[in-house]
Short mmCIF file of C-alpha atoms in Angstrom, two decimals:
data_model
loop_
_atom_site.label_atom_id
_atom_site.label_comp_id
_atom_site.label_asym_id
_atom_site.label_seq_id
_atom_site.Cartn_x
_atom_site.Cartn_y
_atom_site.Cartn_z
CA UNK A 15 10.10 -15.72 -29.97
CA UNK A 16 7.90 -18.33 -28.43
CA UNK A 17 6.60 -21.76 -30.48
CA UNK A 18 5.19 -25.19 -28.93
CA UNK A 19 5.49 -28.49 -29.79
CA UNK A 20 3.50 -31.12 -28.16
CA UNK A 21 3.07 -30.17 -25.06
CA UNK A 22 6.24 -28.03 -25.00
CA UNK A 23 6.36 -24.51 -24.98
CA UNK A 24 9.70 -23.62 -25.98
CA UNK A 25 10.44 -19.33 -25.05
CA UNK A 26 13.71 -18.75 -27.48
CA UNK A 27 15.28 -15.30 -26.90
CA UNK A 28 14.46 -13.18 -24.34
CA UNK A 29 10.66 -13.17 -22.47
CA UNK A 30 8.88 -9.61 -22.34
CA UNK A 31 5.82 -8.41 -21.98
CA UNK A 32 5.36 -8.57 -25.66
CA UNK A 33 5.95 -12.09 -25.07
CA UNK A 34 3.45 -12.81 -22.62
CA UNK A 35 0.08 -12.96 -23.75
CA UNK A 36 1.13 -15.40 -26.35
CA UNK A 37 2.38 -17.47 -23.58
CA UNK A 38 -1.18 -17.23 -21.79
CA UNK A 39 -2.79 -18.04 -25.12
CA UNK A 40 -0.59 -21.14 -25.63
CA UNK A 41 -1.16 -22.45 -22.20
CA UNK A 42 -5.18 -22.32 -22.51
CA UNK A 43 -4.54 -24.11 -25.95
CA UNK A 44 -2.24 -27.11 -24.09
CA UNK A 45 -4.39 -27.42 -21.05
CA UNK A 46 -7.90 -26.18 -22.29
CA UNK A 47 -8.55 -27.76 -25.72
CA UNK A 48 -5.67 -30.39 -25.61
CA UNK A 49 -6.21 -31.47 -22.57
CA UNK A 50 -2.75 -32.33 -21.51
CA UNK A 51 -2.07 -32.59 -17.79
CA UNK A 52 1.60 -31.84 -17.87
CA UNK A 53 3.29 -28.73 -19.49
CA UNK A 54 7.00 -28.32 -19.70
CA UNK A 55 8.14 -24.76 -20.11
CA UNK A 56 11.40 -24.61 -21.83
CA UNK A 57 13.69 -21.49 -21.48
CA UNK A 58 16.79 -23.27 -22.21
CA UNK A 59 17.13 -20.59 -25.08
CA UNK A 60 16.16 -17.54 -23.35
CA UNK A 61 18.76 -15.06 -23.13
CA UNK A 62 17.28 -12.07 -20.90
CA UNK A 63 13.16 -12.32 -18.41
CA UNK A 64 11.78 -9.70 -16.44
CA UNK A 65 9.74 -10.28 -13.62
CA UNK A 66 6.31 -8.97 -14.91
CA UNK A 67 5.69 -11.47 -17.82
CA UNK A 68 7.47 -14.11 -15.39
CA UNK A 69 5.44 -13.31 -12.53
CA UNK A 70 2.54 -14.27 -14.40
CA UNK A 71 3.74 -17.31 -15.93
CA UNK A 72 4.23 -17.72 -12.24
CA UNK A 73 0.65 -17.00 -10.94
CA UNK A 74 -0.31 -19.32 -14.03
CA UNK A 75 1.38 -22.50 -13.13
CA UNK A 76 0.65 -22.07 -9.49
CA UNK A 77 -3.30 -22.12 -10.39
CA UNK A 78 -2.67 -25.17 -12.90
CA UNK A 79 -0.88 -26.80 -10.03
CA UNK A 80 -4.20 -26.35 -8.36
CA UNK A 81 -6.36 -27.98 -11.02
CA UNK A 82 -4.13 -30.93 -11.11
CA UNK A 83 -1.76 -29.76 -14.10
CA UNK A 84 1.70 -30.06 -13.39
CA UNK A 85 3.87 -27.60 -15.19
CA UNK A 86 7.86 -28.38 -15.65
CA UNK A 87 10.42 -25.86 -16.31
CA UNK A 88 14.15 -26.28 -18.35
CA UNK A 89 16.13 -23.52 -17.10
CA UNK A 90 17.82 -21.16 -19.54
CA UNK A 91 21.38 -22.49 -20.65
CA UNK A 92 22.95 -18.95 -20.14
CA UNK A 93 24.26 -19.50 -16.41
CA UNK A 94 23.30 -15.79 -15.47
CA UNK A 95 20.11 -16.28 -16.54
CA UNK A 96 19.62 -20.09 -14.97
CA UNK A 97 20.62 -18.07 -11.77
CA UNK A 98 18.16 -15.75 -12.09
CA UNK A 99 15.42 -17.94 -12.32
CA UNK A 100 16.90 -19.39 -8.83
CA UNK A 101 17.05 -16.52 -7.37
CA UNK A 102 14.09 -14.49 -7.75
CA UNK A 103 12.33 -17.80 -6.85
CA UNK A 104 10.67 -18.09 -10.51
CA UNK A 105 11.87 -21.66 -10.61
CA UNK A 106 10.46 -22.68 -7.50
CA UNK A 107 6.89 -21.06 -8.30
CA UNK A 108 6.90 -22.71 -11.37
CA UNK A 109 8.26 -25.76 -10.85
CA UNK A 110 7.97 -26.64 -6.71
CA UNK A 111 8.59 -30.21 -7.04
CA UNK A 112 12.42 -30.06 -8.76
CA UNK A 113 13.36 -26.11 -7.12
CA UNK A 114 13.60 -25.29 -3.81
CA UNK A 115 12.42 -21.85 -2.90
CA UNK A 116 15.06 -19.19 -3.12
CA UNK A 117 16.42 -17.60 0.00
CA UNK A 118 18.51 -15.07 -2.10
CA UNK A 119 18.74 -11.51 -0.29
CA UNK A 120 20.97 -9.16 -3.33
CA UNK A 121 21.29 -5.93 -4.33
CA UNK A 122 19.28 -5.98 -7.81
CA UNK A 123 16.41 -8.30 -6.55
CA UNK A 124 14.59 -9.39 -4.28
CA UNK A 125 12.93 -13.73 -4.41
CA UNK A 126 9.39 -13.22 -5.49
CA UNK A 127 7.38 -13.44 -2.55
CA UNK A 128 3.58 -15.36 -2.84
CA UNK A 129 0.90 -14.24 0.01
CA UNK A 130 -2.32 -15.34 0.79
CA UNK A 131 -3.43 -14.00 3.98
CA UNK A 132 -2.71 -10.67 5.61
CA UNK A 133 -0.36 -11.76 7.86
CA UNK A 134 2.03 -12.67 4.67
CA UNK A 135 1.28 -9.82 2.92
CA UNK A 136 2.70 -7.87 5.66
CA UNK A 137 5.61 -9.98 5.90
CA UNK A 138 6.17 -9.48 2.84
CA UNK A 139 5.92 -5.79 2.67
CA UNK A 140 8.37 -4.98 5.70
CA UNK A 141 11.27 -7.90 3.84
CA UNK A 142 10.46 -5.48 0.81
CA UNK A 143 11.25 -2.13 2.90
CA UNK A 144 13.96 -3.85 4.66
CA UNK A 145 15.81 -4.84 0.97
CA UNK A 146 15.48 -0.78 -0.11
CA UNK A 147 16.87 0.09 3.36
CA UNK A 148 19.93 -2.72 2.68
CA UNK A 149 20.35 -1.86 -1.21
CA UNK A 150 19.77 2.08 -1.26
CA UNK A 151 21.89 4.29 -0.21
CA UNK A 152 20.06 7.83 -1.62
CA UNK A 153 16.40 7.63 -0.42
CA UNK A 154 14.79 9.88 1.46
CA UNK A 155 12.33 9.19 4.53
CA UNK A 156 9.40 10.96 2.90
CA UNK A 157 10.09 8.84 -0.55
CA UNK A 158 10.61 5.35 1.35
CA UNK A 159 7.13 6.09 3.06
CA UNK A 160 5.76 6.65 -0.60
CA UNK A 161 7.14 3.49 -1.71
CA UNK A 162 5.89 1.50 1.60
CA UNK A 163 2.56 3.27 1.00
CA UNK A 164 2.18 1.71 -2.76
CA UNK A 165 3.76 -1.36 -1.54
CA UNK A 166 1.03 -1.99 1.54
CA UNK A 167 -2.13 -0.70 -1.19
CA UNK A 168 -1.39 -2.51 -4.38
CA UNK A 169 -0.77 -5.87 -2.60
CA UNK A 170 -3.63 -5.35 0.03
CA UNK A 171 -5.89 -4.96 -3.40
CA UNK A 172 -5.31 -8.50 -4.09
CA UNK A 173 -6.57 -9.89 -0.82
CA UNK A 174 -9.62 -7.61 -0.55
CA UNK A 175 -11.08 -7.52 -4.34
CA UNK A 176 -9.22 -9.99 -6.28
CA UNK A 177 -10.75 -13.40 -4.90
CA UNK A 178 -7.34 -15.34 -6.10
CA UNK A 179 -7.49 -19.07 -5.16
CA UNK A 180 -3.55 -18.87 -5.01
CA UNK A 181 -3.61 -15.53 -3.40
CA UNK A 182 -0.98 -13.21 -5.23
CA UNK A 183 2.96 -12.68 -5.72
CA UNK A 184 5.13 -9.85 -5.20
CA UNK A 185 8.32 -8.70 -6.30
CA UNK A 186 10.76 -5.78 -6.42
CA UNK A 187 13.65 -5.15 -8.35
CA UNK A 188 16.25 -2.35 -8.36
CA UNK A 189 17.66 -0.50 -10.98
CA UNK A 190 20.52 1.23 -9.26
CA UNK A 191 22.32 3.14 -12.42
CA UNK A 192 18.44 4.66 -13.11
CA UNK A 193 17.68 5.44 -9.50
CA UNK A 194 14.37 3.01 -10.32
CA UNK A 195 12.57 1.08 -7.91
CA UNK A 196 10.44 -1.84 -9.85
CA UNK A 197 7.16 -3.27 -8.17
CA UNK A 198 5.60 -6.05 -9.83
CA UNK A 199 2.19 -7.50 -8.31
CA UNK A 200 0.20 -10.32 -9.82
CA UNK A 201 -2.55 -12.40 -9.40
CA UNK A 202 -5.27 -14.71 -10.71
CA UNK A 203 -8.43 -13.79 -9.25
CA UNK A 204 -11.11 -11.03 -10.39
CA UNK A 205 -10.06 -8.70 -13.20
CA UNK A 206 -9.94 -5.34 -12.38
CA UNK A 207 -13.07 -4.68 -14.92
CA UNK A 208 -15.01 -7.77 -13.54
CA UNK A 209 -14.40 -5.95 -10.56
CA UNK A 210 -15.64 -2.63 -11.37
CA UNK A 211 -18.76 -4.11 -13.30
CA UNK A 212 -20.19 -5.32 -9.75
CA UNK A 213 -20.52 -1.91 -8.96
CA UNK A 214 -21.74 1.14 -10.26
CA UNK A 215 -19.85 1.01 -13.64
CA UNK A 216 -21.91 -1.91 -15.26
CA UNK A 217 -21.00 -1.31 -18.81
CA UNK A 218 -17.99 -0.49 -18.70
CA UNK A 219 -15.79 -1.77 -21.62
CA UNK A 220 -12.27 -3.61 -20.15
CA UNK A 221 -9.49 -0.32 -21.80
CA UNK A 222 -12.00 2.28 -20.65
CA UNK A 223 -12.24 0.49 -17.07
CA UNK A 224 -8.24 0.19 -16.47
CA UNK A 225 -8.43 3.66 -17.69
CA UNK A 226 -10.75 4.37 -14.91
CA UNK A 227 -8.98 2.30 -12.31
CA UNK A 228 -6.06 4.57 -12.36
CA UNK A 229 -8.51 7.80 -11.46
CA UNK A 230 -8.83 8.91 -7.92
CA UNK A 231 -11.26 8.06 -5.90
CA UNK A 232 -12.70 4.64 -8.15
CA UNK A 233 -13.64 1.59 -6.61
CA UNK A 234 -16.74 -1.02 -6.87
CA UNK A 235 -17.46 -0.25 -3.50
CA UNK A 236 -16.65 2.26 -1.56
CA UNK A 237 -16.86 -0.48 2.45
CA UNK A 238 -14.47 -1.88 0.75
CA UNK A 239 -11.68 0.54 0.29
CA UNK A 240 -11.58 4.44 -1.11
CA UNK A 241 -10.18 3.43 -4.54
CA UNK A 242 -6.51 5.35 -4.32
CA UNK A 243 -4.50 2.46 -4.17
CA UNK A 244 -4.15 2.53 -8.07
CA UNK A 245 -4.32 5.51 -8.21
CA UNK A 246 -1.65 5.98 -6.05
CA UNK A 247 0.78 4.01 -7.09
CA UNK A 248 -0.08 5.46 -10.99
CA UNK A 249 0.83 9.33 -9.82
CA UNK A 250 4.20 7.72 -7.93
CA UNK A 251 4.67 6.34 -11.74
CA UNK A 252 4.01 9.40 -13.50
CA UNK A 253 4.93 12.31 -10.97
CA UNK A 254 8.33 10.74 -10.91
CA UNK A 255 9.14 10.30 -14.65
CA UNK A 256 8.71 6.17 -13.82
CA UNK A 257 6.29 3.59 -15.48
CA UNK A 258 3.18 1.57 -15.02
CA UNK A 259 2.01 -1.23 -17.05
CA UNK A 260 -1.15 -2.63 -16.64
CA UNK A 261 -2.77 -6.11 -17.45
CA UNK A 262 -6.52 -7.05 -16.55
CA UNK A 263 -9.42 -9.04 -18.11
CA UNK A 264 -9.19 -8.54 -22.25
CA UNK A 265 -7.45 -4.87 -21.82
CA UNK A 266 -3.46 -3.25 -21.29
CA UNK A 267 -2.82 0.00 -19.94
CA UNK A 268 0.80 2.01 -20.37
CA UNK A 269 2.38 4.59 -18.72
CA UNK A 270 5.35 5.98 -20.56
CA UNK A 271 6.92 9.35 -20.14
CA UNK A 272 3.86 10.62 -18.79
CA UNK A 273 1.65 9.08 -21.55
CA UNK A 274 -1.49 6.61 -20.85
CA UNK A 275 -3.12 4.58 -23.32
CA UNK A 276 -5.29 1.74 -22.75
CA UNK A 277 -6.22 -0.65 -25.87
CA UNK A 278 -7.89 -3.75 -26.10
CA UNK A 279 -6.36 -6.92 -25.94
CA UNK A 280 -7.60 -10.66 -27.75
CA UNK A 281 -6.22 -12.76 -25.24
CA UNK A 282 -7.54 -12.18 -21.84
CA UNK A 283 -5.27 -11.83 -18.98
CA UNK A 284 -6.91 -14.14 -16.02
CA UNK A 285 -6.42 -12.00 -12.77
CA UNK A 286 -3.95 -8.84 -13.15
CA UNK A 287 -0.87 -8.14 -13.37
CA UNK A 288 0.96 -4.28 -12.11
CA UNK A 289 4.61 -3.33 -12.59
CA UNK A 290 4.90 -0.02 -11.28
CA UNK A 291 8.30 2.12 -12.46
CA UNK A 292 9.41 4.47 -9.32
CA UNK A 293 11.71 6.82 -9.95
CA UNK A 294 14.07 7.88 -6.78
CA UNK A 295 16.68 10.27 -8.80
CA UNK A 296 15.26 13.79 -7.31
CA UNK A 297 15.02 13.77 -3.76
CA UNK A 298 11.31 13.73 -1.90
CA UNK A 299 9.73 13.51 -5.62
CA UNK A 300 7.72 10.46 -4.40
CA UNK A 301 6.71 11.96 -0.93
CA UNK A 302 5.20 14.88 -3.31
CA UNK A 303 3.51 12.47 -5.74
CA UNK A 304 1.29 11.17 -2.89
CA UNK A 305 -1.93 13.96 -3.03
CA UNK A 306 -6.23 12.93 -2.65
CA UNK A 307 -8.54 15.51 -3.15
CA UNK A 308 -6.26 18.05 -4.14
CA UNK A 309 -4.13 17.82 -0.10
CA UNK A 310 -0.93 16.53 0.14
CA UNK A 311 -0.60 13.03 1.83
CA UNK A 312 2.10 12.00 4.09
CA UNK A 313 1.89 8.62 4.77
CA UNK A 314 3.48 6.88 7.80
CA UNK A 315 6.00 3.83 7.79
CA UNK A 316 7.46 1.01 9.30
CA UNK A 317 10.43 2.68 10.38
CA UNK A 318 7.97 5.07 12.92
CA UNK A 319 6.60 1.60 14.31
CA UNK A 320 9.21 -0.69 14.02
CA UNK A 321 12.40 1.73 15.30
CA UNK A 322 11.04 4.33 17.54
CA UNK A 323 8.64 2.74 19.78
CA UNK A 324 11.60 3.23 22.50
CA UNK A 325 11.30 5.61 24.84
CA UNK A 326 15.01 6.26 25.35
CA UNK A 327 15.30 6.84 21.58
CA UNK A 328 17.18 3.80 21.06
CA UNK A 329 17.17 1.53 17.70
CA UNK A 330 17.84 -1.87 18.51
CA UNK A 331 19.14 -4.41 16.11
CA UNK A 332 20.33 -7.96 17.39
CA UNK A 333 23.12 -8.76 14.70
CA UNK A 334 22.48 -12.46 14.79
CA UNK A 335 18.95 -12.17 13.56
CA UNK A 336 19.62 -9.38 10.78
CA UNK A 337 22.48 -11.35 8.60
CA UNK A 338 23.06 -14.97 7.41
CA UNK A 339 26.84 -15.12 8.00
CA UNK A 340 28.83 -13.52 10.17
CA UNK A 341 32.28 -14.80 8.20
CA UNK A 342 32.09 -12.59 5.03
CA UNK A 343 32.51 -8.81 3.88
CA UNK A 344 29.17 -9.17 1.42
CA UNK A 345 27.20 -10.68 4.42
CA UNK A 346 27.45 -7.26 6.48
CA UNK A 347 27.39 -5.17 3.71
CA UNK A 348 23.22 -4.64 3.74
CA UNK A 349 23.16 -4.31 7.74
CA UNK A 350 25.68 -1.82 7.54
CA UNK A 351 23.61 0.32 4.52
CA UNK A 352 20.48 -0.74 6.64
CA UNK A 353 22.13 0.95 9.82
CA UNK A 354 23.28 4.17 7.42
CA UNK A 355 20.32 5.10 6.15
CA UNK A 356 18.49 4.30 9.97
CA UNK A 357 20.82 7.15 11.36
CA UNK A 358 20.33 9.07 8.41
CA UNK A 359 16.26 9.02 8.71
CA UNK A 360 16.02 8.42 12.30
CA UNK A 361 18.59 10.88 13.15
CA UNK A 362 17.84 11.75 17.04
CA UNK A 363 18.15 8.12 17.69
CA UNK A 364 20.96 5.79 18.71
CA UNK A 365 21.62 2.51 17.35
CA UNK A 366 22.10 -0.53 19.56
CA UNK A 367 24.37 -3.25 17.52
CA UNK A 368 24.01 -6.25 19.95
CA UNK A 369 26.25 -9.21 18.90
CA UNK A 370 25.48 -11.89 21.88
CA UNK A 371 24.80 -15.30 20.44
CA UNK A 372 27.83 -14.93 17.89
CA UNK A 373 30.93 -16.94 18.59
CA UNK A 374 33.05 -15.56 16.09
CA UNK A 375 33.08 -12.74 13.52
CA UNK A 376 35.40 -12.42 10.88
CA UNK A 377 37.97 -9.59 10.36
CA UNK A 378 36.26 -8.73 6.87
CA UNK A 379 32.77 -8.66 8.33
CA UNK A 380 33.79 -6.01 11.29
CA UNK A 381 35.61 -3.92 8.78
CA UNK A 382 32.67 -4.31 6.85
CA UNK A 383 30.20 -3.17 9.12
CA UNK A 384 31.83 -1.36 12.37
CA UNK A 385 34.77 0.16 10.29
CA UNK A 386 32.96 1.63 7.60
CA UNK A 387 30.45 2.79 9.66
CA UNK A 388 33.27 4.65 11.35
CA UNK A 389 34.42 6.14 8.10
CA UNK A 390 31.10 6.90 6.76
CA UNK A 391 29.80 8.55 9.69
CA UNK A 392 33.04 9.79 10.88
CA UNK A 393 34.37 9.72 14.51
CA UNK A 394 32.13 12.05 16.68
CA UNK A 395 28.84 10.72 14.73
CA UNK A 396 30.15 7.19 15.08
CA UNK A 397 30.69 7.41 18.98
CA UNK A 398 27.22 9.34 19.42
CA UNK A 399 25.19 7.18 17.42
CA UNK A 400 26.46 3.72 17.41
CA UNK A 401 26.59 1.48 20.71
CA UNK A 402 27.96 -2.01 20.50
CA UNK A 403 27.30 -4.70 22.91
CA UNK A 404 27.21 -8.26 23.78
CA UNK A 405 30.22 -9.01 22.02
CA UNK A 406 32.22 -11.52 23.28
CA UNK A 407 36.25 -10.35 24.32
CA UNK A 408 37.42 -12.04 20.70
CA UNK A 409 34.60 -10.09 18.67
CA UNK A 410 35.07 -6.72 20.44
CA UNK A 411 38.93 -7.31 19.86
CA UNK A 412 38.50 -8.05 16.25
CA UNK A 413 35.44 -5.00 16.61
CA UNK A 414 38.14 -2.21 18.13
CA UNK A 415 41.06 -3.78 15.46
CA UNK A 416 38.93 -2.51 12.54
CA UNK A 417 38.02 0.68 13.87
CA UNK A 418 41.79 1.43 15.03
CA UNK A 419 42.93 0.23 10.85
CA UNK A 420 40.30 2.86 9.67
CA UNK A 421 41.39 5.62 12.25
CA UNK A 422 45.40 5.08 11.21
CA UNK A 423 43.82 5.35 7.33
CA UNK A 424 41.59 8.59 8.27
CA UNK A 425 44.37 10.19 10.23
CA UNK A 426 47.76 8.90 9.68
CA UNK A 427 49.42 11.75 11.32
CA UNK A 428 48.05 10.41 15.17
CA UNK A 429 49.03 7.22 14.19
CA UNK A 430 52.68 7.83 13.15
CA UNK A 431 55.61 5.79 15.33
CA UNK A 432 57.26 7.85 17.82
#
């Protein structure tokens, strides 16, 4: 339910995408025919938001903030929820001058990430990659490419056709119990039918081009791009048994279980907004989704450049630079998945854990992330694959201590008392 009052807008239950074009209609009222210069969004009754309506309430208050019109935001009074809104960095988009922008790194989400150039976008891609790599255990190489593939297209399309004065924001969430990666892209720019209109398709109508966005090989011009990046990202949706919702100029398109409909919509969505459903529960599904012109594609990913430029073969992560704490089990927990799924995908390499620059560790965070590894690889992949250096004679002690706890627990018979 959402009602306004003044120059409230008060969002009572939870926010959908139901939900969200009748929060775009009752923003143009406030700030286009009442003329009010300040907003103040009011969740304090919302009890559940997802981050493709609130990614656009996002993208909306940054461009008011840009015309002058400050928007104001009352967090929900469910603490989950209020934390939420920290987290994913909603807050802070919304409302920069009383949030601070989110630094949170956890499994489910990751802090909605704004870009404007290309050098963001990128950034933002490989912190995107590196989250799946920290969060997701069961992923194949072929499938993370896939997802890295959609990733790099659907946010490049903002920066090459969109024309957004506050560039665009991008988010991903994980849905670990449906083996579901959610990608959620917005911005406020050129519709994806304004778009198409400067090209050949002049009369289009705004269903029939989101309909024809999501077709191989479409795009208003063809210097600018081949037109797969939707298209793309739609047959990762459908090819995996996933989702795709669609918002654009006065249109919607759905994806569900392998069903598209487009329909027209009375309040027009200013820019556009993609949440893309990929489903990870079969194995290489995604790296099979990915075909043009009838020929498989196998894209490449970061992992190729980032990890195995080397010519020895050697993976090299300094440990101070890849976690925030170095005093916690939950702090090594993602650099420890991270360095799993590395030897898992980049199997004929070895991986360099360099700890110089840390003056202590604690016992929790080596179990954490040296003695696990030990389990989880077990002891002849562990001593081929893992090399650990630079740590200082407390660290290694603390280092060798966990590894010798997990040995006695894998083989208690070497480790009985004489």
């Amino acid at each position: 339910m959402l009602r306004s009052q003044g120059n409230r807008i008060f969002v009572e239950q939870s926010f959908e995408q139901d939900a969200l074009l009748r929060m775009l209609a009752a923003l143009h009222s406030l700030t286009e025919k009442k003329l009010y210069e300040e907003i103040h969004l009011d969740f304090s009754a919302c009890d559940a938001a997802f981050a493709g309506p609130m990614l656009a309430v996002c993208s909306q208050a940054l461009w008011l903030h840009q015309k002058g019109i400050l928007t104001h935001l009352t967090l929900p009074n469910a603490p989950k929820i209020a934390r939420l809104f920290h987290n994913t960095n909603w807050a802070h988009l919304m409302n920069p001058e009383h949030f601070a922008a989110s630094d949170y790194r956890g499994h489910d989400h990751v802090a909605a990430i704004r870009f404007t150039k290309a050098r963001d976008q990128q950034e933002a891609v490989t912190r995107l990659v590196d989250t799946i790599l920290e969060t997701t255990t069961d992923l194949e190489r072929g499938d993370l490419a896939a997802v890295e593939w959609a990733l790099n297209e659907i946010t490049d399309n903002v920066l090459t056709h969109a024309e957004s004065s506050i560039g665009g924001i991008v988010q991903l969430s994980r849905l670990g119990r449906k083996k579901l990666l959610e990608i959620a892209v917005v911005d406020h720019g050129l519709s994806i039918p304004q778009t198409l209109r400067s090209g050949p398709q002049k009369h289009l109508e705004d269903q029939d081009a989101l309909l024809s966005s999501v077709q191989e090989g479409v795009t208003r011009d063809a210097t600018l791009g081949q037109g797969n990046g939707l298209f793309g990202t739609y047959e990762l949706a459908r090819f995996s048994g996933g989702f795709l919702n669609l918002y654009s100029g006065h249109a919607s398109l759905r994806l569900d279980h392998s069903i598209v409909s487009a329909q027209p919509e009375a309040v027009p969505f200013p820019g556009t907004l993609l949440v893309a459903g990929l489903c990870y529960s079969d194995s290489t599904t995604l790296a099979k989704a990915l075909r043009f012109q009838g020929r498989p594609h196998e894209p490449s990913d970061s992992l190729e450049l980032r990890y195995e430029l080397n010519d020895e073969n050697i993976i090299y992560l300094r440990v101070v630079d890849e976690v925030d704490s170095f005093r916690s089990r939950p702090a090594a927990e993602p650099l420890r998945t991270r360095v799993e799924n590395l030897r898992r995908m980049v199997s004929h390499n070895r991986i360099v854990l360099d700890f110089e620059g840390i003056s202590l560790i604690s016992s929790s965070f080596a179990d954490e992330l040296i003695g696990k590894l030990f389990v989880r690889l077990g002891p002849t992949d562990f001593m081929d694959a893992i090399v650990i250096q630079g740590a200082s004679p407390v660290n290694r002690n603390l280092i060798d201590r966990a590894i010798l706890q997990r040995s006695a627990a894998l083989f208690p018979a070497n480790h009985k008392p004489s």
